mmCIF file of C-alpha atoms in Angstrom:
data_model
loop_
_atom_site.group_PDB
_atom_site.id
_atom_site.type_symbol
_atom_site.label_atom_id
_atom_site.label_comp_id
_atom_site.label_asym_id
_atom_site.label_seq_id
_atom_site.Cartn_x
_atom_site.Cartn_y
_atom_site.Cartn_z
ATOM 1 C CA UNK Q 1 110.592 90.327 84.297
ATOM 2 C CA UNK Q 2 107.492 88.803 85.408
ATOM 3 C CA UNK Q 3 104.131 90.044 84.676
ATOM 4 C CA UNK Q 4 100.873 89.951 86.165
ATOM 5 C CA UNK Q 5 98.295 91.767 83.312
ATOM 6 C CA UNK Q 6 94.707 92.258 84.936
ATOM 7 C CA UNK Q 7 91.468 93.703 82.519
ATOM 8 C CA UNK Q 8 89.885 95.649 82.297
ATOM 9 C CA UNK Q 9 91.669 98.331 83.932
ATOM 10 C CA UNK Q 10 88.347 100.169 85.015
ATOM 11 C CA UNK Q 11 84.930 99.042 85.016
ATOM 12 C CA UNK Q 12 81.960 100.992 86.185
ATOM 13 C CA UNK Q 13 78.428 99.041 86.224
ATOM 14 C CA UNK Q 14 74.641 99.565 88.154
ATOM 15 C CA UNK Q 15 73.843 97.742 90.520
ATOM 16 C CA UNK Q 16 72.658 94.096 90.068
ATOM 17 C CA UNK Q 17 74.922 93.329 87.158
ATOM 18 C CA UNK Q 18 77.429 90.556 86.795
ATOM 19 C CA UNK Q 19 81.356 91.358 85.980
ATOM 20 C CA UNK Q 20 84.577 89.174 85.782
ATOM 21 C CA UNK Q 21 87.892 90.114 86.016
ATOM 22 C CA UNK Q 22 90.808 88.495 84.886
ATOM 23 C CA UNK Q 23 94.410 88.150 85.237
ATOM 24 C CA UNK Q 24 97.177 86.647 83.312
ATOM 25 C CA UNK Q 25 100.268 85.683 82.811
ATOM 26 C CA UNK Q 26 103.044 83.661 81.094
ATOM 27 C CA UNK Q 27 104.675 82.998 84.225
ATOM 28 C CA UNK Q 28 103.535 79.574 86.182
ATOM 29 C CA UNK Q 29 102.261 80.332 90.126
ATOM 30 C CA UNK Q 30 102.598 78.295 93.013
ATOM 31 C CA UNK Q 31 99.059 80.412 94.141
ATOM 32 C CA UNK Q 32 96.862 83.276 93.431
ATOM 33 C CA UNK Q 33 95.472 85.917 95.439
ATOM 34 C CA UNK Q 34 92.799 88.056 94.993
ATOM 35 C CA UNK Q 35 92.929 91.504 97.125
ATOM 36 C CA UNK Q 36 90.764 94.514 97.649
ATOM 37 C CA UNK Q 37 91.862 97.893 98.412
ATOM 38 C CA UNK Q 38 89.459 100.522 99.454
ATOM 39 C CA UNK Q 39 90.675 104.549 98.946
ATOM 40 C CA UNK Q 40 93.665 105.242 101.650
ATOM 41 C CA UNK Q 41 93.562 101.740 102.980
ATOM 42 C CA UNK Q 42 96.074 98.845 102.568
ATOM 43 C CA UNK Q 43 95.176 95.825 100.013
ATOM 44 C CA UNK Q 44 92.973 93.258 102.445
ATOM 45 C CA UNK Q 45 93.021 89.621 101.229
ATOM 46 C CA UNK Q 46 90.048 87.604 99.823
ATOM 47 C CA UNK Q 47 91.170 84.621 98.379
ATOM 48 C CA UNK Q 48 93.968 81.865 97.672
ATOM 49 C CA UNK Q 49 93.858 79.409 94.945
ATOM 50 C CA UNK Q 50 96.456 76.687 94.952
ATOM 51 C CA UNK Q 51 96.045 73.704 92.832
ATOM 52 C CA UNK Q 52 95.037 74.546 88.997
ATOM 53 C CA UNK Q 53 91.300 74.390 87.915
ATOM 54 C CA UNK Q 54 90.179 75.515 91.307
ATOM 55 C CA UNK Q 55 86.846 77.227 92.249
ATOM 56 C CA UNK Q 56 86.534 79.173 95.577
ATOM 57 C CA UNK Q 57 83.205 81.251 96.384
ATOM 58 C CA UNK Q 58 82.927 83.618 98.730
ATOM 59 C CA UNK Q 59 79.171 84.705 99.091
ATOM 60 C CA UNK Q 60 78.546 86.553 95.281
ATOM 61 C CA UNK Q 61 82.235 86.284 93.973
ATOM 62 C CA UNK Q 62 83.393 83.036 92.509
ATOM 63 C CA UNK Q 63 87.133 82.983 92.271
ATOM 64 C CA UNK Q 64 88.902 80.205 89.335
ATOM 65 C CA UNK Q 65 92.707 79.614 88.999
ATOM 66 C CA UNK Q 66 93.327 78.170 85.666
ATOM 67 C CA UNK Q 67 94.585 74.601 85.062
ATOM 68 C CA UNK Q 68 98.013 75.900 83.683
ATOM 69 C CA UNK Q 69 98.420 77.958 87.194
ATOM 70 C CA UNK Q 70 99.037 80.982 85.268
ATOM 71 C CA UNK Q 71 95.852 82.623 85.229
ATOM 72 C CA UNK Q 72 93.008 83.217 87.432
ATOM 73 C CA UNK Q 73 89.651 85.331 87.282
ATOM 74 C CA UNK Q 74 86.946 86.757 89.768
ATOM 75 C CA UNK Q 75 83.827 87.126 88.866
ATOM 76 C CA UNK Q 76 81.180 89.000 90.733
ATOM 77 C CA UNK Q 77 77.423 88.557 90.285
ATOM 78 C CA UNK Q 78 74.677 90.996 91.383
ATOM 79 C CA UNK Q 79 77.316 93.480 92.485
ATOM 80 C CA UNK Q 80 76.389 95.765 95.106
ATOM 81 C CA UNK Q 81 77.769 99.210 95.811
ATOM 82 C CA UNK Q 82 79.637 98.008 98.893
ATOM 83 C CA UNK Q 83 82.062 96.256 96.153
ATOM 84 C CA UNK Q 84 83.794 99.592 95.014
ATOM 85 C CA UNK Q 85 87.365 99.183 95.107
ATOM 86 C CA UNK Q 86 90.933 98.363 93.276
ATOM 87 C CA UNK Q 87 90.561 94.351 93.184
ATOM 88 C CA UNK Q 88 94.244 93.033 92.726
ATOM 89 C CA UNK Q 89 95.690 90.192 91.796
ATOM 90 C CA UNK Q 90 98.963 88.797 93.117
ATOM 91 C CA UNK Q 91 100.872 85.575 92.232
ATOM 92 C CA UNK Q 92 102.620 83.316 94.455
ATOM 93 C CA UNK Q 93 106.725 82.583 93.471
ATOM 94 C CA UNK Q 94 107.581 80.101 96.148
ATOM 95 C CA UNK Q 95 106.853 80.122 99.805
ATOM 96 C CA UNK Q 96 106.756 84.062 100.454
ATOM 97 C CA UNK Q 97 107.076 86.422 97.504
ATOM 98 C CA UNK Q 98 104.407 87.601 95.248
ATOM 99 C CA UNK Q 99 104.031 89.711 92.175
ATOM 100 C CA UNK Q 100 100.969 91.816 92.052
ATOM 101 C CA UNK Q 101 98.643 92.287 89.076
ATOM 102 C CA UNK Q 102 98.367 96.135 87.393
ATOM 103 C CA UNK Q 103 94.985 96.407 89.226
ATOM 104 C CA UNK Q 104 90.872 96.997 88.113
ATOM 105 C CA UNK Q 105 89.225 99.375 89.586
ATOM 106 C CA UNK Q 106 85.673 99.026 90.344
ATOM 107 C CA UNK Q 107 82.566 101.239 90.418
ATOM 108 C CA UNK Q 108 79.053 99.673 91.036
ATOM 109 C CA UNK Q 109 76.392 102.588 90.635
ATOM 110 C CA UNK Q 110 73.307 102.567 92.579
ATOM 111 C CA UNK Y 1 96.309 93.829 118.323
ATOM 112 C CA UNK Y 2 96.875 96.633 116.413
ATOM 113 C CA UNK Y 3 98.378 94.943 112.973
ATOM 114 C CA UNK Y 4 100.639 96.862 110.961
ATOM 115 C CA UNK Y 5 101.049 100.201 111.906
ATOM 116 C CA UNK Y 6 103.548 102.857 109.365
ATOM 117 C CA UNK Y 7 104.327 106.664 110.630
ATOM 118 C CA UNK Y 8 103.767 108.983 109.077
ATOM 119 C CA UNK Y 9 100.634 109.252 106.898
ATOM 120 C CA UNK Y 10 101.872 111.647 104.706
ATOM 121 C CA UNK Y 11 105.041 113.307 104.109
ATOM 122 C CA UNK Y 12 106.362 116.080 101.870
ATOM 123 C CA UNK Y 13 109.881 116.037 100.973
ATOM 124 C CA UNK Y 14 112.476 118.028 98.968
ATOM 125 C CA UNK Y 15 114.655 116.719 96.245
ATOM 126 C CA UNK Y 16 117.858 115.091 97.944
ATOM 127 C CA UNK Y 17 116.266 114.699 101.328
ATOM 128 C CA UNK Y 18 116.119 111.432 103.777
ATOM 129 C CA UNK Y 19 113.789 110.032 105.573
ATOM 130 C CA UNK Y 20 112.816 106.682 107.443
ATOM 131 C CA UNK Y 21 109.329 105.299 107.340
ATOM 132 C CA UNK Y 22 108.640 103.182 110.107
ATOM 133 C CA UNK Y 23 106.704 99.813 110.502
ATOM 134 C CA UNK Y 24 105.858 98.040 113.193
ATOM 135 C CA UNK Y 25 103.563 94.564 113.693
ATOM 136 C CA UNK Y 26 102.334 92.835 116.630
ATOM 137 C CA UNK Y 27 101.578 89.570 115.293
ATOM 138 C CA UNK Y 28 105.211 88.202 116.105
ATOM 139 C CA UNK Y 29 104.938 87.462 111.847
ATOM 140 C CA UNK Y 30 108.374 86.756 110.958
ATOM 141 C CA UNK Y 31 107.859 87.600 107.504
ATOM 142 C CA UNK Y 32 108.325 91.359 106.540
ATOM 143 C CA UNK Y 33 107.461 93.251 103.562
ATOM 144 C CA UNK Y 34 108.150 96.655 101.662
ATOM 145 C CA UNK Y 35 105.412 97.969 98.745
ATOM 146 C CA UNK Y 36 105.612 100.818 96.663
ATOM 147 C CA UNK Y 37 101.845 101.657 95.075
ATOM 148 C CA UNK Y 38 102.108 104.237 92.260
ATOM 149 C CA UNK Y 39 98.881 105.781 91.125
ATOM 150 C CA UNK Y 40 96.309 103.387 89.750
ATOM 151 C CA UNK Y 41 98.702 100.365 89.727
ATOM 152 C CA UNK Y 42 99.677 97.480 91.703
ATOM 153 C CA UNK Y 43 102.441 97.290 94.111
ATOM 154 C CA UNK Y 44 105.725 96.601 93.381
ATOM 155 C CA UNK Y 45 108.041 94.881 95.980
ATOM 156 C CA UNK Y 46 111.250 97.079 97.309
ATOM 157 C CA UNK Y 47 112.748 94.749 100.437
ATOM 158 C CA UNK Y 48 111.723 91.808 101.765
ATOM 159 C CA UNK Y 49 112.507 90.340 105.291
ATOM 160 C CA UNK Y 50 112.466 86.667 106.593
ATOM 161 C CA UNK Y 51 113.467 87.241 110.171
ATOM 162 C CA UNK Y 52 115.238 89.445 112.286
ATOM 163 C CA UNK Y 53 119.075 90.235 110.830
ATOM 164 C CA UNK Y 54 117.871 88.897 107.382
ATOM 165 C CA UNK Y 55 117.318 91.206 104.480
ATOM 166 C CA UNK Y 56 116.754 90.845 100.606
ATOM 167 C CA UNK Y 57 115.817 93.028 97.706
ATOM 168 C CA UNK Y 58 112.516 92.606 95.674
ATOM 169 C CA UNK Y 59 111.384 93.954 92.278
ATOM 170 C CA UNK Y 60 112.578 97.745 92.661
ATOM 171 C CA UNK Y 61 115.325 98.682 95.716
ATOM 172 C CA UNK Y 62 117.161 101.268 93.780
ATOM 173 C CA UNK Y 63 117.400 104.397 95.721
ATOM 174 C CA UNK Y 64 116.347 102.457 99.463
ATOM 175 C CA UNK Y 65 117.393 100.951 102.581
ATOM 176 C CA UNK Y 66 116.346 98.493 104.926
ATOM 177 C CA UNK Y 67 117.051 97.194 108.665
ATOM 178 C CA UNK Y 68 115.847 94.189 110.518
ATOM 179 C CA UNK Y 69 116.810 93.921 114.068
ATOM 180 C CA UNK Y 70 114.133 93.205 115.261
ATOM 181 C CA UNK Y 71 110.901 90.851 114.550
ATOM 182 C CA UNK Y 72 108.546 93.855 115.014
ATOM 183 C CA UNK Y 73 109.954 96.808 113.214
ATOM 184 C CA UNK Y 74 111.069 96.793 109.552
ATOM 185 C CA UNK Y 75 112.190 100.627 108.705
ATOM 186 C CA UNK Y 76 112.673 101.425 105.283
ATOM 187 C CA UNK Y 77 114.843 104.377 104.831
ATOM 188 C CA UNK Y 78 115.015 106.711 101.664
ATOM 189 C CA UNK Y 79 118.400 108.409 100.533
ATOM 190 C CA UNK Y 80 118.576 111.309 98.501
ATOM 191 C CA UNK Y 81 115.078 111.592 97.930
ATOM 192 C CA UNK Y 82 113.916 111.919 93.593
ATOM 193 C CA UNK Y 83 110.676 113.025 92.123
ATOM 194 C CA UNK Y 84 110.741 109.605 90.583
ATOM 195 C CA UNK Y 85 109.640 108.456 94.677
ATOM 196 C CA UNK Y 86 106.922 109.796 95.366
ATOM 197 C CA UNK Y 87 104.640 106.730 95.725
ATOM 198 C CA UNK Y 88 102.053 105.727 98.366
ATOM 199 C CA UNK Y 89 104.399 102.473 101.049
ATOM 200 C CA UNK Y 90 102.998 100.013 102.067
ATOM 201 C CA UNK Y 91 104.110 97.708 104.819
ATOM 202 C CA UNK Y 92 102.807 94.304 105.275
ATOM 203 C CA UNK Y 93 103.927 91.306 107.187
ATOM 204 C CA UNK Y 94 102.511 87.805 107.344
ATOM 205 C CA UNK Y 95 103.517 84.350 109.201
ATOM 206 C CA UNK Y 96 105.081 82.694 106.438
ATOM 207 C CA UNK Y 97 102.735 79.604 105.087
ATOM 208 C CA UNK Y 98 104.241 77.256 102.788
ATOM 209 C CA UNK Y 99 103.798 77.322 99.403
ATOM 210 C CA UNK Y 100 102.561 80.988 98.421
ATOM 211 C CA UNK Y 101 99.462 80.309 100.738
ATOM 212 C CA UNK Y 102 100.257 82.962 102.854
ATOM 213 C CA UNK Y 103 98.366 85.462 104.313
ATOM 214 C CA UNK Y 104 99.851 89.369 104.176
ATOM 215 C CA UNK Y 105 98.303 91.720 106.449
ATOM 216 C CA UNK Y 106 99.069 95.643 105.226
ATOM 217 C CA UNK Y 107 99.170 98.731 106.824
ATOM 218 C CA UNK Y 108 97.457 102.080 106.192
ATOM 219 C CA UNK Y 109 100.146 102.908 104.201
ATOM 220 C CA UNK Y 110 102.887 106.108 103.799
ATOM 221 C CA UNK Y 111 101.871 109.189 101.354
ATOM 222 C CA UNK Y 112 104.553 110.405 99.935
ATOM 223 C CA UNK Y 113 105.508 113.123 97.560
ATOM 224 C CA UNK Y 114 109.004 114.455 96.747
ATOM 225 C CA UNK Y 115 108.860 117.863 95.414
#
């Protein structure tokens, strides 16, 4: 069974501070995708990393696949209270199935 | 367009009932998809769809049933309903990119609890 581990699980932090997140696995990718779910709302994508060693920003989050294609991380800097959510990870196996990561949820405090 | 849209939004059911969710997209996506979302954790695929008559099973389809006849409705139906399935579905389609660079679009999801 493949895995897709993602830490920390939770992580609540004020306003203005930096955070990464991180997800791994054993298993090799064709891509990574980073997701974020708001409460009673599907998963809405932000991201996809292809080739290993990649860097993709998007405004204040700077996304990294590693060079081994099995791990990637996010990491956020200044977070702002409008980036509450479940960020999710999800790993590409071939041209159209993924595995999703366990999940962090996010709380940035005012 | 309207996306994904799933019916209901929440459902109650009793132990050994049935029930369809339904999905529909308007983005003439060929590529279906069925989620289960547990509480606090990622989604696990049930079903998968490439097209219209073509089925396959994903991660966990113990205990479900799919249909694809046609490109805009993927209906996944639940048999003798368990405790064990009350999740939060998702349904999500997307065009079908090459190479994992695809792009899934979700609904609102299905609340479900199975008492």
């Amino acid at each position: 069974t493949q895995l897709l581990e993602q830490s920390p699980q939770f992580l609540s932090i004020q306003e203005g501070e930096n955070l990464t997140v991180y997800c791994n696995s054993s298993s090799v990718f064709s891509s990574l995708q980073w997701y974020r779910q708001e409460p009673g709302e599907g998963p809405v994508l932000l991201v996809t990393v292809v080739t290993g060693g990649e860097v993709k920003k998007l405004k204040r989050l700077t996304f990294q696949f590693g060079d081994a294609r099995k791990d990637s991380s996010l990491h956020i800097t200044a977070a702002q209270p409008g980036d509450t959510g479940l960020y999710l990870c999800a790993g590409g196996l071939g041209t159209y199935k993924y595995i999703f990561g366990t999940g962090t949820r996010l709380k940035v405090l005012a | 367009n309207a996306g994904v849209t799933q019916t209901p939004k929440f459902r109650i059911l009793k132990i050994g009932q049935s029930m369809t969710l339904q999905c529909t997209q308007d983005m003439n996506h060929n590529y279906m998809y069925w989620y289960r979302q547990d509480p606090g954790m990622g989604l696990k695929l049930i079903y998968y769809s490439v097209g219209a008559g073509i089925t396959d099973k994903g991660e966990v389809p113990n205990g479900y049933n799919v249909s694809r006849s046609t490109t805009e409705d993927f209906p996944l139906r639940l048999e003798l309903a368990a405790p064990s399935q009350t999740s939060v579905y998702f349904c999500a389609s997307s065009y079908g990119a090459v190479y994992g660079t695809d792009t899934q679009y979700f609904g609102p999801g299905t609340r479900l609890t199975v008492l």
